[in-house]
XYZ file of C-alpha atoms in Angstrom:
737
model
C 32.926 13.991 -18.116
C 33.074 15.604 -21.518
C 30.056 17.760 -20.767
C 32.089 19.602 -18.110
C 34.689 20.473 -20.727
C 32.085 21.668 -23.193
C 31.947 25.350 -24.115
C 30.157 27.048 -27.011
C 33.540 27.432 -28.658
C 34.547 23.840 -28.011
C 31.728 21.530 -29.134
C 34.182 18.636 -29.450
C 33.950 18.373 -25.667
C 30.543 16.754 -26.162
C 32.012 13.731 -27.911
C 35.586 13.589 -26.657
C 34.967 10.681 -24.274
C 32.600 8.713 -26.525
C 33.457 5.601 -28.493
C 33.077 5.550 -32.256
C 29.510 4.207 -32.311
C 28.350 6.591 -29.580
C 29.919 9.496 -31.447
C 28.132 8.465 -34.651
C 24.790 8.407 -32.828
C 25.325 11.789 -31.157
C 26.469 13.622 -34.286
C 24.117 12.059 -36.844
C 22.320 14.713 -38.914
C 18.698 15.531 -37.996
C 16.308 12.948 -39.360
C 14.991 9.509 -38.435
C 17.629 7.814 -36.269
C 17.389 4.471 -34.486
C 20.028 3.767 -31.850
C 20.074 0.068 -30.966
C 21.709 0.266 -27.554
C 22.666 -3.018 -25.946
C 22.622 -3.448 -22.174
C 25.206 -1.265 -20.436
C 26.323 0.570 -23.565
C 25.752 4.114 -22.277
C 22.442 4.968 -23.919
C 21.537 7.718 -21.416
C 24.827 9.461 -22.105
C 24.192 9.202 -25.840
C 20.656 10.569 -25.490
C 21.834 13.528 -23.405
C 24.725 14.365 -25.705
C 22.469 14.022 -28.724
C 20.197 16.733 -27.300
C 23.208 18.958 -26.578
C 24.607 18.382 -30.059
C 21.322 19.338 -31.707
C 21.209 22.532 -29.635
C 24.799 23.339 -30.572
C 23.932 22.800 -34.232
C 21.299 25.522 -33.983
C 18.178 23.864 -32.583
C 16.328 26.054 -30.085
C 16.291 24.231 -26.714
C 12.528 24.684 -26.393
C 12.096 22.943 -29.760
C 13.504 19.692 -28.349
C 11.195 17.087 -26.788
C 12.783 14.184 -24.887
C 10.479 11.390 -23.711
C 11.380 8.734 -21.151
C 9.439 5.898 -19.516
C 9.844 6.812 -15.849
C 9.928 10.045 -13.899
C 13.247 8.933 -12.431
C 14.765 8.680 -15.913
C 13.311 12.087 -16.775
C 14.879 13.604 -13.643
C 18.279 12.121 -14.513
C 17.991 13.492 -18.040
C 16.982 16.946 -16.783
C 19.886 17.008 -14.333
C 22.384 16.174 -17.059
C 20.850 18.646 -19.483
C 20.862 21.332 -16.793
C 24.639 21.547 -17.048
C 24.427 22.352 -20.764
C 23.672 25.758 -22.307
C 19.900 26.058 -22.742
C 19.352 22.574 -21.357
C 16.774 23.729 -18.823
C 14.447 24.758 -21.686
C 14.287 21.256 -23.163
C 11.007 19.473 -22.407
C 11.943 16.175 -20.759
C 9.246 13.937 -19.305
C 7.323 10.684 -19.586
C 4.776 9.784 -22.257
C 1.942 10.221 -19.777
C 3.412 13.443 -18.430
C 3.655 14.840 -21.957
C 0.088 13.724 -22.651
C -1.112 15.586 -19.558
C 0.888 18.675 -20.611
C -0.620 18.595 -24.098
C -4.198 18.115 -22.899
C -3.949 20.882 -20.292
C -3.148 23.276 -23.130
C -5.128 21.941 -26.067
C -7.698 19.456 -24.751
C -10.492 22.004 -25.138
C -10.136 21.744 -28.930
C -11.828 18.328 -28.722
C -14.147 19.114 -25.809
C -11.974 18.041 -22.866
C -12.148 20.148 -19.709
C -8.523 21.222 -19.257
C -9.002 21.110 -15.472
C -9.365 17.326 -15.636
C -8.152 15.044 -12.846
C -5.938 12.047 -13.566
C -7.471 8.776 -12.379
C -4.650 6.519 -11.231
C -4.795 2.719 -11.158
C -6.097 2.317 -7.637
C -8.896 4.830 -8.023
C -9.764 3.377 -11.407
C -10.329 0.068 -9.636
C -12.551 1.750 -7.051
C -14.686 3.301 -9.785
C -14.965 -0.006 -11.629
C -15.998 -1.715 -8.391
C -18.861 0.769 -8.060
C -19.931 0.121 -11.643
C -19.742 -3.653 -11.224
C -21.922 -3.394 -8.125
C -24.460 -1.426 -10.165
C -24.498 -3.485 -13.363
C -23.349 -6.958 -12.376
C -23.931 -7.448 -8.646
C -22.744 -10.818 -7.436
C -21.149 -11.664 -10.794
C -18.068 -13.620 -9.748
C -16.678 -14.064 -13.241
C -15.849 -10.374 -13.609
C -13.182 -9.128 -11.233
C -12.053 -5.522 -11.100
C -8.342 -5.987 -12.027
C -9.254 -8.124 -15.036
C -11.929 -5.657 -16.171
C -9.412 -2.799 -15.890
C -6.843 -4.792 -17.850
C -9.424 -5.611 -20.532
C -10.380 -1.942 -20.884
C -6.729 -0.975 -21.287
C -6.134 -3.840 -23.714
C -9.010 -2.676 -25.894
C -8.139 1.027 -25.702
C -4.560 0.383 -26.756
C -5.429 -2.040 -29.537
C -3.122 -4.613 -27.987
C -2.419 -7.976 -29.570
C -2.001 -11.363 -27.959
C -4.229 -13.002 -25.375
C -6.951 -10.758 -23.948
C -7.169 -10.469 -20.149
C -10.812 -11.621 -20.245
C -12.089 -14.493 -22.379
C -15.420 -12.765 -23.001
C -16.369 -14.997 -25.902
C -16.192 -18.077 -23.671
C -17.789 -16.511 -20.599
C -20.870 -15.147 -22.354
C -20.239 -11.749 -20.764
C -19.774 -9.622 -23.892
C -22.962 -7.589 -23.367
C -22.290 -7.039 -19.666
C -18.732 -5.917 -20.338
C -19.900 -3.536 -23.066
C -22.338 -1.977 -20.593
C -19.568 -1.660 -18.010
C -17.245 -0.008 -20.533
C -19.984 2.423 -21.569
C -20.844 3.332 -17.963
C -17.143 3.748 -17.156
C -16.649 6.186 -20.044
C -19.756 8.127 -18.988
C -18.510 8.449 -15.407
C -15.129 9.697 -16.557
C -16.685 12.351 -18.778
C -19.145 13.492 -16.113
C -16.411 13.983 -13.501
C -13.729 15.347 -15.868
C -11.507 12.337 -15.201
C -8.909 10.816 -17.503
C -7.211 7.491 -16.863
C -3.638 6.752 -17.945
C -4.724 5.305 -21.287
C -6.840 8.390 -21.994
C -3.833 10.680 -21.531
C -2.287 9.130 -24.628
C -5.390 8.291 -26.655
C -6.843 11.777 -26.277
C -3.464 13.342 -27.065
C -3.437 11.502 -30.379
C -7.000 12.662 -31.009
C -6.038 16.280 -30.281
C -3.188 16.070 -32.781
C -5.494 14.590 -35.431
C -8.755 16.468 -34.777
C -7.838 19.585 -32.776
C -7.995 22.564 -35.104
C -4.412 23.470 -35.965
C -2.934 21.835 -32.853
C -0.901 19.295 -34.792
C 0.703 22.002 -36.910
C 1.443 24.140 -33.840
C 3.173 21.323 -31.961
C 5.043 20.035 -35.003
C 6.304 23.559 -35.522
C 7.419 23.816 -31.906
C 8.955 20.369 -31.386
C 11.311 20.107 -34.346
C 13.404 17.404 -32.655
C 11.890 14.490 -30.721
C 13.941 11.917 -28.820
C 12.531 8.787 -27.151
C 14.206 6.473 -24.663
C 13.340 2.749 -24.254
C 11.545 2.671 -27.597
C 11.359 -1.130 -27.501
C 8.747 -0.803 -24.746
C 6.335 1.506 -26.582
C 2.832 0.400 -27.516
C 0.723 1.133 -30.572
C -0.797 4.352 -29.177
C 2.602 5.746 -28.160
C 3.896 5.002 -31.653
C 0.873 6.750 -33.182
C 1.473 9.776 -30.940
C 5.054 10.061 -32.170
C 4.086 9.634 -35.810
C 1.567 12.475 -35.426
C 4.233 14.701 -33.860
C 6.978 13.890 -36.349
C 6.341 14.011 -40.104
C 7.969 11.422 -42.426
C 11.672 12.150 -42.618
C 11.481 14.348 -39.502
C 14.003 14.518 -36.698
C 13.010 11.582 -34.490
C 15.690 9.769 -32.501
C 14.677 6.555 -30.757
C 16.961 4.669 -28.420
C 16.276 1.125 -27.325
C 17.160 -2.539 -27.446
C 14.853 -5.162 -28.966
C 16.551 -7.731 -26.730
C 15.151 -5.920 -23.674
C 11.527 -5.643 -24.808
C 9.745 -7.225 -21.820
C 6.414 -5.424 -21.441
C 4.245 -7.178 -24.018
C 1.805 -8.040 -21.208
C 0.942 -4.351 -20.855
C 0.686 -3.628 -24.554
C 4.276 -2.979 -25.646
C 5.190 -4.245 -29.081
C 8.715 -5.091 -30.156
C 7.627 -4.395 -33.727
C 7.819 -0.628 -33.139
C 11.601 -0.568 -32.886
C 12.130 -3.301 -35.475
C 9.957 -1.464 -38.043
C 11.207 2.035 -37.212
C 12.739 2.824 -40.598
C 9.641 1.546 -42.377
C 7.378 3.747 -40.223
C 9.486 6.861 -40.820
C 10.045 6.308 -44.516
C 13.748 5.556 -44.117
C 16.402 6.564 -41.652
C 19.709 5.555 -40.125
C 20.562 2.912 -37.532
C 23.537 2.995 -35.171
C 24.301 -0.065 -33.032
C 26.004 0.362 -29.644
C 27.877 -2.833 -28.733
C 30.580 -1.676 -26.304
C 29.367 -2.702 -22.846
C 30.669 -0.762 -19.836
C 28.794 -2.725 -17.165
C 29.428 -6.456 -17.206
C 32.445 -8.731 -17.349
C 33.243 -10.796 -20.421
C 31.932 -14.066 -19.019
C 28.624 -12.554 -17.942
C 28.150 -11.113 -21.417
C 29.174 -14.388 -23.066
C 26.458 -16.240 -21.156
C 23.811 -13.579 -21.735
C 24.595 -13.348 -25.436
C 24.431 -17.141 -25.809
C 20.904 -17.092 -24.383
C 19.519 -14.183 -26.399
C 21.095 -15.334 -29.661
C 18.391 -18.018 -29.908
C 15.706 -15.363 -30.470
C 14.564 -14.491 -33.983
C 12.796 -11.165 -33.270
C 15.870 -9.034 -32.746
C 18.403 -6.728 -34.371
C 21.687 -8.599 -34.677
C 24.463 -7.348 -32.419
C 27.257 -8.739 -30.269
C 28.151 -7.017 -27.020
C 31.847 -6.574 -26.259
C 32.997 -5.807 -22.731
C 35.253 -2.949 -21.746
C 36.173 -4.895 -18.583
C 38.127 -8.113 -18.081
C 36.734 -11.631 -18.455
C 35.900 -11.873 -14.749
C 34.963 -14.929 -12.730
C 32.824 -17.734 -14.184
C 29.055 -17.473 -13.915
C 27.977 -19.805 -11.111
C 25.092 -22.243 -11.646
C 23.712 -23.844 -8.472
C 21.199 -26.673 -8.276
C 19.461 -27.224 -4.938
C 17.354 -30.128 -3.773
C 14.371 -27.972 -2.847
C 13.287 -24.377 -2.380
C 14.489 -24.104 1.212
C 17.922 -25.364 0.260
C 17.981 -22.877 -2.603
C 17.178 -20.104 -0.131
C 19.997 -21.208 2.146
C 22.558 -21.387 -0.649
C 21.540 -17.931 -1.908
C 21.886 -16.502 1.595
C 25.243 -18.241 2.055
C 26.519 -16.812 -1.237
C 25.390 -13.345 -0.199
C 27.095 -13.754 3.170
C 30.383 -14.576 1.401
C 30.059 -11.474 -0.756
C 29.441 -9.319 2.303
C 32.383 -10.867 4.161
C 34.550 -10.154 1.110
C 33.724 -6.453 1.404
C 30.560 -6.019 -0.660
C 27.835 -3.795 0.755
C 24.434 -5.498 0.993
C 22.986 -2.938 -1.415
C 25.588 -4.021 -3.983
C 23.652 -7.278 -4.227
C 20.354 -8.076 -5.955
C 18.280 -11.239 -6.031
C 16.074 -11.369 -9.124
C 13.258 -13.811 -9.834
C 10.562 -14.356 -12.441
C 7.878 -15.476 -9.987
C 7.330 -13.656 -6.708
C 6.831 -16.962 -4.910
C 10.561 -17.582 -5.336
C 11.347 -14.949 -2.721
C 9.723 -16.721 0.232
C 12.514 -19.179 1.038
C 15.165 -16.578 0.260
C 13.616 -14.038 2.626
C 13.504 -16.589 5.442
C 17.123 -17.589 4.873
C 18.263 -13.968 4.855
C 16.416 -13.343 8.122
C 18.033 -16.391 9.710
C 21.461 -15.000 8.838
C 20.577 -11.458 9.938
C 21.167 -10.150 6.417
C 19.085 -7.001 5.833
C 16.988 -7.026 2.681
C 14.294 -5.052 0.917
C 11.595 -6.271 -1.452
C 11.573 -3.697 -4.226
C 8.170 -2.561 -5.495
C 6.310 -4.782 -3.038
C 3.958 -1.921 -2.232
C 5.027 1.337 -3.791
C 4.853 4.443 -1.648
C 2.119 6.179 -3.617
C -0.023 3.046 -3.587
C -0.073 2.695 0.207
C -3.526 3.077 1.695
C -2.843 6.076 3.902
C -1.075 7.931 1.084
C -3.952 7.225 -1.281
C -6.471 8.433 1.310
C -4.761 11.779 1.847
C -4.313 12.270 -1.899
C -8.047 11.624 -2.322
C -8.778 14.494 0.081
C -6.432 16.704 -1.948
C -8.041 15.697 -5.237
C -11.436 16.701 -3.872
C -10.030 20.128 -3.037
C -8.860 20.459 -6.631
C -11.817 18.765 -8.320
C -15.153 18.690 -6.402
C -16.639 16.484 -9.158
C -14.288 13.592 -8.360
C -16.844 11.024 -7.164
C -14.237 8.288 -6.766
C -12.206 10.326 -4.293
C -15.293 11.408 -2.352
C -16.517 7.852 -1.911
C -13.048 6.766 -0.816
C -12.853 9.202 2.109
C -16.500 9.929 2.934
C -16.211 7.759 6.030
C -12.417 7.752 6.514
C -11.895 8.384 9.345
C -15.259 7.133 10.542
C -17.810 9.942 10.744
C -21.006 7.898 10.791
C -21.500 7.855 7.014
C -22.495 4.264 6.320
C -23.616 2.519 3.153
C -27.242 3.569 3.635
C -26.374 7.262 3.903
C -24.042 7.033 0.913
C -26.723 5.309 -1.140
C -29.158 8.159 -0.400
C -26.596 10.783 -1.387
C -25.617 8.927 -4.564
C -29.273 8.651 -5.565
C -29.809 12.389 -5.038
C -26.666 13.147 -7.049
C -27.937 10.916 -9.848
C -31.423 12.460 -9.799
C -30.096 16.025 -9.914
C -27.146 15.332 -12.226
C -24.586 16.756 -9.813
C -21.363 15.385 -8.256
C -21.798 13.319 -5.094
C -19.793 15.844 -3.058
C -22.266 18.564 -4.030
C -25.236 16.378 -3.125
C -23.585 15.722 0.251
C -23.855 19.443 1.067
C -27.641 19.017 1.095
C -27.572 15.602 2.731
C -30.560 16.427 4.936
C -32.842 16.765 1.919
C -31.673 13.326 0.806
C -32.895 11.828 4.069
C -29.563 11.715 5.898
C -29.662 12.636 9.574
C -27.892 12.300 12.892
C -24.182 11.569 13.077
C -23.878 11.043 9.319
C -25.336 14.484 8.596
C -22.968 16.128 11.082
C -19.977 14.261 9.635
C -20.776 15.249 6.051
C -21.196 18.903 7.011
C -17.812 18.899 8.752
C -16.211 17.257 5.715
C -17.666 19.881 3.356
C -16.464 22.678 5.646
C -12.948 21.222 5.744
C -12.762 21.038 1.945
C -14.051 24.608 1.689
C -11.324 25.813 4.074
C -8.667 24.106 1.987
C -10.029 25.671 -1.209
C -10.243 29.138 0.350
C -6.480 29.679 0.092
C -5.466 28.528 -3.395
C -1.978 30.074 -3.103
C -1.235 28.270 0.125
C 1.797 25.907 -0.076
C 0.855 22.359 -1.044
C 2.412 20.983 2.150
C 0.216 23.278 4.239
C -2.912 22.114 2.414
C -2.003 18.469 2.994
C -1.256 19.122 6.660
C -4.609 20.886 7.060
C -6.415 17.934 5.497
C -4.522 15.315 7.524
C -5.160 17.079 10.821
C -8.501 18.768 10.164
C -10.101 15.515 9.028
C -8.869 13.651 12.079
C -7.046 11.199 9.805
C -3.651 11.606 11.439
C -5.134 11.375 14.936
C -6.952 8.196 13.909
C -3.620 6.562 13.072
C -1.746 7.940 16.066
C -4.324 6.694 18.579
C -4.840 3.272 17.022
C -4.281 0.184 19.180
C -2.760 -1.510 16.127
C 0.995 -1.019 15.856
C 0.877 -1.364 12.087
C -1.750 1.364 11.886
C 0.359 3.664 14.075
C 3.347 3.098 11.804
C 1.330 4.448 8.880
C 1.677 7.935 10.348
C 5.241 7.920 9.014
C 3.915 7.655 5.470
C 1.502 10.549 6.010
C 4.413 12.603 7.322
C 6.550 11.548 4.378
C 3.888 12.664 1.893
C 3.724 16.097 3.511
C 7.548 16.232 3.507
C 7.561 15.326 -0.185
C 5.171 18.216 -0.864
C 7.317 20.549 1.232
C 10.384 19.702 -0.865
C 8.383 20.502 -3.985
C 7.211 23.799 -2.453
C 10.832 24.755 -1.769
C 12.033 23.830 -5.245
C 9.093 25.480 -7.005
C 7.609 28.209 -4.740
C 4.619 28.831 -7.027
C 3.727 25.183 -7.565
C -0.008 24.481 -7.536
C -1.876 21.620 -5.923
C -2.903 20.316 -9.353
C 0.752 19.979 -10.359
C 1.566 18.083 -7.183
C -1.349 15.694 -7.727
C -0.356 15.141 -11.327
C 3.186 14.217 -10.366
C 1.993 11.910 -7.614
C -0.357 10.136 -10.024
C 2.378 9.602 -12.594
C 4.888 8.003 -10.227
C 5.854 4.467 -11.341
C 7.256 1.550 -9.406
C 10.810 2.181 -10.586
C 10.616 5.758 -9.337
C 10.197 4.296 -5.854
C 13.534 2.440 -5.988
C 15.832 4.493 -3.788
C 19.373 3.987 -2.602
C 18.643 2.037 0.538
C 21.966 2.248 2.349
C 22.741 -1.328 3.149
C 20.053 -3.844 2.215
C 20.076 -6.694 -0.257
C 17.581 -5.866 -3.001
C 14.970 -8.524 -3.853
C 12.916 -7.897 -6.968
C 11.126 -9.354 -9.946
C 12.878 -9.440 -13.301
C 10.485 -6.767 -14.581
C 11.273 -4.459 -11.644
C 15.012 -4.958 -12.267
C 14.841 -3.354 -15.707
C 17.149 -0.331 -15.889
C 19.050 -1.185 -12.698
C 22.535 -2.607 -12.188
C 24.381 -4.224 -9.303
C 27.927 -5.542 -8.762
C 26.563 -8.931 -7.655
C 23.360 -10.586 -8.890
C 21.564 -13.837 -8.116
C 18.884 -15.002 -10.553
C 16.820 -17.472 -8.527
C 14.188 -19.994 -9.565
C 15.669 -20.599 -13.026
C 13.337 -23.522 -13.672
C 11.107 -24.646 -16.473
C 7.605 -23.399 -15.745
C 8.948 -20.374 -13.900
C 11.633 -19.099 -16.256
C 10.153 -19.342 -18.855
C 6.774 -19.059 -17.218
C 4.364 -21.880 -17.943
C 1.810 -19.458 -19.435
C 4.257 -18.277 -22.073
C 4.364 -21.607 -23.879
C 1.012 -21.173 -25.592
C 1.302 -17.451 -26.345
C 2.681 -16.347 -29.718
C 6.078 -14.836 -29.051
C 5.831 -15.839 -25.407
C 9.013 -17.902 -25.224
C 11.040 -15.186 -26.954
C 9.773 -12.593 -24.476
C 10.712 -14.886 -21.584
C 14.187 -15.272 -23.047
C 14.487 -11.492 -23.264
C 13.407 -11.256 -19.631
C 16.073 -13.782 -18.611
C 18.617 -11.775 -20.610
C 17.578 -8.589 -18.794
C 17.983 -10.324 -15.433
C 21.460 -11.596 -16.322
C 22.709 -8.279 -17.667
C 21.927 -6.450 -14.420
C 25.168 -7.996 -13.093
C 28.382 -5.995 -13.250
C 31.000 -8.310 -11.697
C 29.481 -11.561 -10.458
C 26.428 -13.552 -11.537
C 24.882 -16.597 -9.854
C 22.009 -18.626 -11.329
C 20.058 -21.005 -9.081
C 17.295 -23.575 -9.462
C 15.693 -26.347 -7.421
C 15.017 -29.967 -8.266
C 11.695 -29.898 -6.407
C 9.246 -27.414 -4.933
C 6.351 -27.651 -2.552
C 3.080 -26.839 -4.282
C -0.528 -26.588 -3.146
C -1.016 -30.301 -3.737
C 2.378 -31.606 -2.598
C 5.931 -31.726 -3.893
C 6.682 -31.328 -7.559
C 9.803 -32.329 -9.414
C 11.295 -29.436 -11.372
C 13.383 -29.240 -14.519
C 16.059 -26.600 -15.059
C 15.220 -23.701 -17.333
C 16.007 -24.533 -20.954
C 17.831 -21.195 -21.075
C 20.499 -22.710 -18.833
C 21.185 -25.218 -21.567
C 22.383 -22.386 -23.810
C 25.189 -21.335 -21.447
C 28.713 -21.864 -22.822
C 30.429 -24.502 -20.606
C 33.733 -22.606 -20.655
C 32.160 -19.589 -18.944
C 30.248 -21.265 -16.115
C 30.995 -23.100 -12.887
C 28.435 -25.710 -11.794
C 27.635 -26.323 -8.120
C 25.270 -29.292 -7.826
C 23.745 -29.901 -4.408
C 21.176 -32.427 -5.589
C 22.948 -35.252 -7.469
C 20.530 -37.725 -5.909
C 17.781 -36.110 -7.972
C 18.964 -37.783 -11.138
C 22.687 -37.251 -11.579
C 24.827 -34.207 -12.091
C 23.468 -31.337 -14.158
C 25.496 -29.909 -17.012
C 24.719 -27.336 -19.697
C 23.951 -28.304 -23.238
C 21.278 -28.033 -25.886
C 19.030 -30.448 -23.979
C 19.451 -30.027 -20.214
C 17.916 -33.010 -18.482
C 18.136 -35.277 -15.477
C 19.412 -38.825 -15.741
C 16.106 -40.157 -14.476
C 14.464 -43.299 -15.913
C 14.906 -43.271 -19.641
C 12.000 -42.644 -21.951
C 11.969 -43.954 -25.499
C 14.645 -42.186 -27.545
C 13.715 -38.857 -29.107
C 12.594 -39.094 -32.667
C 13.906 -37.168 -35.626
C 11.966 -36.570 -38.777
C 8.996 -38.593 -37.570
C 6.468 -39.295 -40.246
C 2.876 -39.952 -39.425
C -0.549 -38.476 -38.969
C -0.979 -35.729 -36.367
C -4.168 -36.368 -34.422
C -5.746 -34.169 -31.720
C -7.183 -36.426 -28.998
C -8.514 -34.135 -26.316
C -10.151 -36.678 -24.083
C -7.797 -39.619 -24.505
C -5.221 -40.757 -21.947
C -1.582 -39.846 -22.431
C 1.066 -42.522 -22.082
C 4.815 -42.305 -21.563
C 6.407 -42.927 -24.944
C 3.674 -41.209 -26.992
C 5.021 -39.240 -29.924
C 3.608 -35.699 -29.843
C 3.627 -32.409 -31.744
C 3.707 -28.908 -30.151
C 3.086 -25.666 -32.112
C 6.341 -24.082 -30.871
C 8.678 -26.885 -29.769
C 7.805 -29.240 -32.604
C 8.113 -33.021 -32.308
C 8.904 -34.908 -29.147
C 8.341 -37.952 -26.967
C 6.240 -37.969 -23.799
C 8.654 -38.535 -20.907
C 6.449 -38.300 -17.809
C 2.862 -37.593 -16.735
C 1.918 -36.286 -13.285
C -0.960 -34.666 -11.449
C -4.690 -35.037 -11.987
C -7.476 -33.226 -13.788
C -6.720 -29.595 -14.633
C -3.399 -29.856 -12.790
C -2.040 -32.644 -15.000
C 1.507 -31.877 -16.123
C 3.490 -33.649 -18.807
C 7.214 -33.735 -19.441
C 8.142 -33.999 -23.106
C 11.553 -34.689 -24.661
C 11.488 -32.310 -27.663
C 13.857 -32.575 -30.605
C 16.261 -29.641 -30.341
C 14.532 -28.088 -27.337
C 15.258 -30.565 -24.562
C 12.847 -31.691 -21.885
C 10.020 -29.301 -21.138
C 7.398 -29.532 -18.401
C 3.977 -28.332 -19.565
C 0.576 -27.902 -17.962
C -1.487 -30.261 -20.103
C -4.605 -28.096 -20.315
C -2.528 -25.280 -21.871
C -0.030 -27.375 -23.805
C -1.887 -27.777 -27.146
C -0.194 -31.123 -27.677
C -1.214 -33.368 -30.551
C -0.439 -37.071 -30.735
C 1.456 -38.338 -33.772
C 0.380 -41.704 -35.148
């Protein structure tokens, strides 16, 4: 590595092993810089060397701010910077971590208690459940996850389809009351959710007296990884930190922007120079990950998108073996062929953890998991339930949060009767009412539970809980691991698991032990670390941070979870129309392009070998359903693929092309340049042979109609887009007369 050869007298060591484009990105003068980094082009190396180069050119290390999207990426960046002079003084962290850092120091300038507690997703849902029970009891149309998503959507000013169709449900007033009550509860308990960490940081920079000037003076150089996945608020935060023409380096790839559903906007990276009042762009096209044929196929797919920055990846490896495309008769056969292909890789010397199976829809994993079990192939479902979201981990963290923040009502209500101490709903209702009447936190009201009418076992249990929390608070300098151990044992929580008659419950003890071990590692690395710091880090852990080297298991994961990972051998399963692209994407502006980017991300995880699979039919809730191959498969260059068709009886052999289709009974020929009146006939019957118009796919001919009522699906032969299967109620089809 060049960084090892670097010395203050030999700065050329920073760029000696870089290609021309990487070198241009690293050594560009301070100012607005956009690095369009294709998959596998070494963007992390460029980001690290860019920081080192700026420091060598005279930037103080503490004046450099590097922002990543995951804690894992931040750790990797810190490790690499640690080997460079002054690298340990660079601030490297996530957007949310930086927001927490900023608000701890300057939140009081806008009235925020700097001792706030971060409300993670699970506890946010618990709080919203309480509010729904208060304001909309029995209201089945409002569910907690959707309400949380709607709140986030509104806070971030997201575009596209809202999580809740409030205008159609007649629930606007109820939702407004819920949002108001939610904000009040957060303020009263000094809680901030993830969205608040960024929104309030922007507000501090705009409204906090002198804070913006102070931070702009400190952070003279800002670098951001994965800029294609930023949302509007994150962009606003950066534009408040960096003045027009300032030193802002963003690294990203528009072709890998796949988080629109959580507010990300591809427009941020595409409009970077416009936002910064000019700037430079460097494009990284030399790929060090994938073979030539894998890249050829991936590039052929993504080239059909219009929202992108033109580039063409070139491999540094050989052409490699052809990309395999397998068609199976049904899902179970697809599972068996995937397992058989994995078995051949393993027998050829691949480790199981060299292999990943990626899918768009989680349901695709069922048959694959069964087939892997049948062949005794070990596997792991990545991000199925992340460590810090497991119930027992969340419970113990709730105890710890109460030690740190006695006003945290959500945490108190979570553990008030866990383990069981006789505190039922009636007792909790009495305590909550007293807390409301006196304007105090519920935990404080619980100290005087007797005056609230609580007695017997519940009163004894609440007193013991208060005493335990007091003991934990009495030694603030105690190691975090010791505090967690005290809470786990003193509460009886660990004993509850250990003595359970349920084997699954007993196995949860391992996760409690692992949490304490995690804290102990932190105590050893940072002897003076405080409980608040530990809780903050635990709250900011993301699903990708939980992906560990697993020492010998095939990795099964969604295409979103695969982002940022790479494997020698990859299977992309369930490559079918309606799944990849997802049926919901058809009617969303930009939806098909995002699905194509997601397919591109899945393909480019492969280093040496790539297999794409799909089924001709799948079992559904109402029976079996015929499936069409993903239209993305039709973009694959024939010279770079090898087709394995196990279902010729389902309509003839499949082959790539601009209109992938089965040789099933022929519909009327597709029309070109059809003239006629476009008429919307919502209630009329649809007939094979109807000429139709779609807002994205254009003109076509109705090929098949199946299903009934809301489950009616139509297959349409579109001009230039091939045959597409659509759910009629979402299809927005119009008949052409």
